[in-house]
Amino acid sequence: RKMFVRGFFSLLITAILIDPQVDAQTEAVSFHGSGSSAVSQCFWHILEKMSWQTKIPTRATYRSTGSGTGQREFMGNISQPANDFGASDYPLSSGDYNQLRNAGQEMVHLPVLMAA
């Protein structure tokens, strides 16, 4: 299983979990993903716990849509993707990866080793 994450998402996670200087006026941060159904219950559990434990209001969702849909939504129209992360049984093609890089977008492949 592979999880694709745009650079913003990984930085967001770090900032949410580390930054203690957050006040009650902070607007909720939202990030959304879709893809493989095999990991959906695991992701739902992780995102629920993460949202509950973050230092700022956070809304995180994951839709079980299948690997192909997760990749298509992650790719979106490059500048406005349908989601912030996707999960798939296979990595992005080199063509899709290069398309993101050529558009100035960064992404990371993260291996996922378990599912519920």
Tab-separated table of C-alpha atoms in Angstrom:
chain	number	residue	atom	x	y	z
A	1	ARG	CA	0.000	0.000	0.000
A	2	LYS	CA	1.213	3.514	-0.749
A	3	MET	CA	0.062	6.810	0.651
A	4	PHE	CA	0.699	9.976	-1.327
A	5	VAL	CA	1.037	13.163	0.642
A	6	ARG	CA	1.610	16.672	-0.618
A	7	GLY	CA	4.389	18.517	1.188
A	8	PHE	CA	1.886	20.833	2.861
A	9	PHE	CA	0.198	17.916	4.635
A	10	SER	CA	3.356	16.647	6.336
A	11	LEU	CA	4.283	20.164	7.438
A	12	LEU	CA	0.735	20.695	8.684
A	13	ILE	CA	0.886	17.579	10.845
A	14	THR	CA	4.161	18.726	12.388
A	15	ALA	CA	2.811	22.215	13.071
A	16	ILE	CA	-0.457	20.963	14.535
A	17	LEU	CA	1.184	18.535	16.925
A	18	ILE	CA	4.060	20.743	18.069
A	19	ASP	CA	2.808	24.358	18.168
A	20	PRO	CA	1.614	25.157	21.709
A	21	GLN	CA	0.765	28.797	20.843
A	22	VAL	CA	-2.806	28.308	19.659
A	23	ASP	CA	-5.752	30.340	20.909
A	24	ALA	CA	-9.484	29.622	20.891
A	25	GLN	CA	-9.993	31.921	17.880
A	26	THR	CA	-7.995	29.649	15.550
A	27	GLU	CA	-9.924	28.540	12.492
A	28	ALA	CA	-10.222	24.786	11.955
A	29	VAL	CA	-7.687	23.218	9.617
A	30	SER	CA	-9.152	20.725	7.174
A	31	PHE	CA	-7.421	18.050	5.164
A	32	HIS	CA	-9.002	15.245	3.240
A	33	GLY	CA	-7.960	12.015	1.596
A	34	SER	CA	-9.373	9.132	-0.386
A	35	GLY	CA	-8.342	5.850	-1.908
A	36	SER	CA	-7.797	2.243	-0.961
A	37	SER	CA	-10.618	0.581	0.943
A	38	ALA	CA	-8.177	-1.876	2.564
A	39	VAL	CA	-6.744	0.858	4.809
A	40	SER	CA	-9.933	2.844	5.396
A	41	GLN	CA	-10.729	1.689	8.936
A	42	CYS	CA	-7.125	2.169	9.987
A	43	PHE	CA	-7.062	5.700	8.534
A	44	TRP	CA	-10.426	6.582	10.115
A	45	HIS	CA	-9.089	5.541	13.504
A	46	ILE	CA	-5.793	7.407	13.077
A	47	LEU	CA	-7.468	10.586	11.791
A	48	GLU	CA	-10.023	10.546	14.603
A	49	LYS	CA	-7.292	10.226	17.239
A	50	MET	CA	-5.126	12.832	15.533
A	51	SER	CA	-8.010	15.318	15.308
A	52	TRP	CA	-8.826	14.765	18.941
A	53	GLN	CA	-5.213	15.237	20.089
A	54	THR	CA	-4.189	18.217	17.965
A	55	LYS	CA	-3.587	21.613	19.474
A	56	ILE	CA	-5.819	23.444	16.995
A	57	PRO	CA	-9.281	22.597	15.652
A	58	THR	CA	-8.816	20.025	12.912
A	59	ARG	CA	-11.180	18.270	10.530
A	60	ALA	CA	-9.642	15.284	8.790
A	61	THR	CA	-11.538	12.881	6.543
A	62	TYR	CA	-10.793	9.801	4.474
A	63	ARG	CA	-13.169	8.367	1.862
A	64	SER	CA	-12.891	4.718	0.862
A	65	THR	CA	-13.145	5.063	-2.920
A	66	GLY	CA	-10.663	2.541	-4.285
A	67	SER	CA	-7.025	2.983	-5.271
A	68	GLY	CA	-7.619	4.403	-8.760
A	69	THR	CA	-10.055	7.053	-7.557
A	70	GLY	CA	-7.700	8.004	-4.720
A	71	GLN	CA	-4.934	8.627	-7.237
A	72	ARG	CA	-7.176	10.568	-9.651
A	73	GLU	CA	-8.471	12.775	-6.834
A	74	PHE	CA	-4.950	13.332	-5.520
A	75	MET	CA	-3.801	14.392	-8.964
A	76	GLY	CA	-6.896	16.591	-9.438
A	77	ASN	CA	-6.188	19.360	-11.887
A	78	ILE	CA	-2.715	19.753	-10.326
A	79	SER	CA	-3.284	23.217	-8.836
A	80	GLN	CA	-6.640	22.325	-7.238
A	81	PRO	CA	-6.614	18.623	-6.296
A	82	ALA	CA	-9.743	17.023	-4.846
A	83	ASN	CA	-7.844	15.849	-1.769
A	84	ASP	CA	-4.684	16.403	0.270
A	85	PHE	CA	-3.621	12.764	0.425
A	86	GLY	CA	-4.445	9.508	-1.255
A	87	ALA	CA	-3.848	5.827	-0.603
A	88	SER	CA	-3.363	3.162	-3.215
A	89	ASP	CA	-2.212	-0.407	-3.679
A	90	TYR	CA	0.399	0.907	-6.121
A	91	PRO	CA	2.548	4.059	-6.418
A	92	LEU	CA	1.828	6.940	-8.766
A	93	SER	CA	3.115	6.392	-12.258
A	94	SER	CA	6.314	8.178	-13.197
A	95	GLY	CA	4.226	10.262	-15.635
A	96	ASP	CA	1.887	11.466	-12.865
A	97	TYR	CA	4.815	12.101	-10.540
A	98	ASN	CA	6.624	14.130	-13.212
A	99	GLN	CA	3.431	16.065	-13.970
A	100	LEU	CA	3.241	17.122	-10.312
A	101	ARG	CA	6.933	18.048	-10.188
A	102	ASN	CA	6.720	20.039	-13.445
A	103	ALA	CA	3.787	21.989	-11.970
A	104	GLY	CA	5.917	22.892	-8.936
A	105	GLN	CA	4.007	20.549	-6.608
A	106	GLU	CA	5.799	18.403	-4.072
A	107	MET	CA	4.586	15.037	-2.851
A	108	VAL	CA	5.893	12.146	-0.819
A	109	HIS	CA	5.270	8.407	-1.080
A	110	LEU	CA	4.785	6.902	2.386
A	111	PRO	CA	4.581	3.122	2.699
A	112	VAL	CA	1.683	1.899	4.812
A	113	LEU	CA	2.355	-1.463	6.387
A	114	MET	CA	-0.925	-2.212	8.102
A	115	ALA	CA	-4.617	-2.035	7.570
A	116	ALA	CA	-7.627	-2.829	9.715
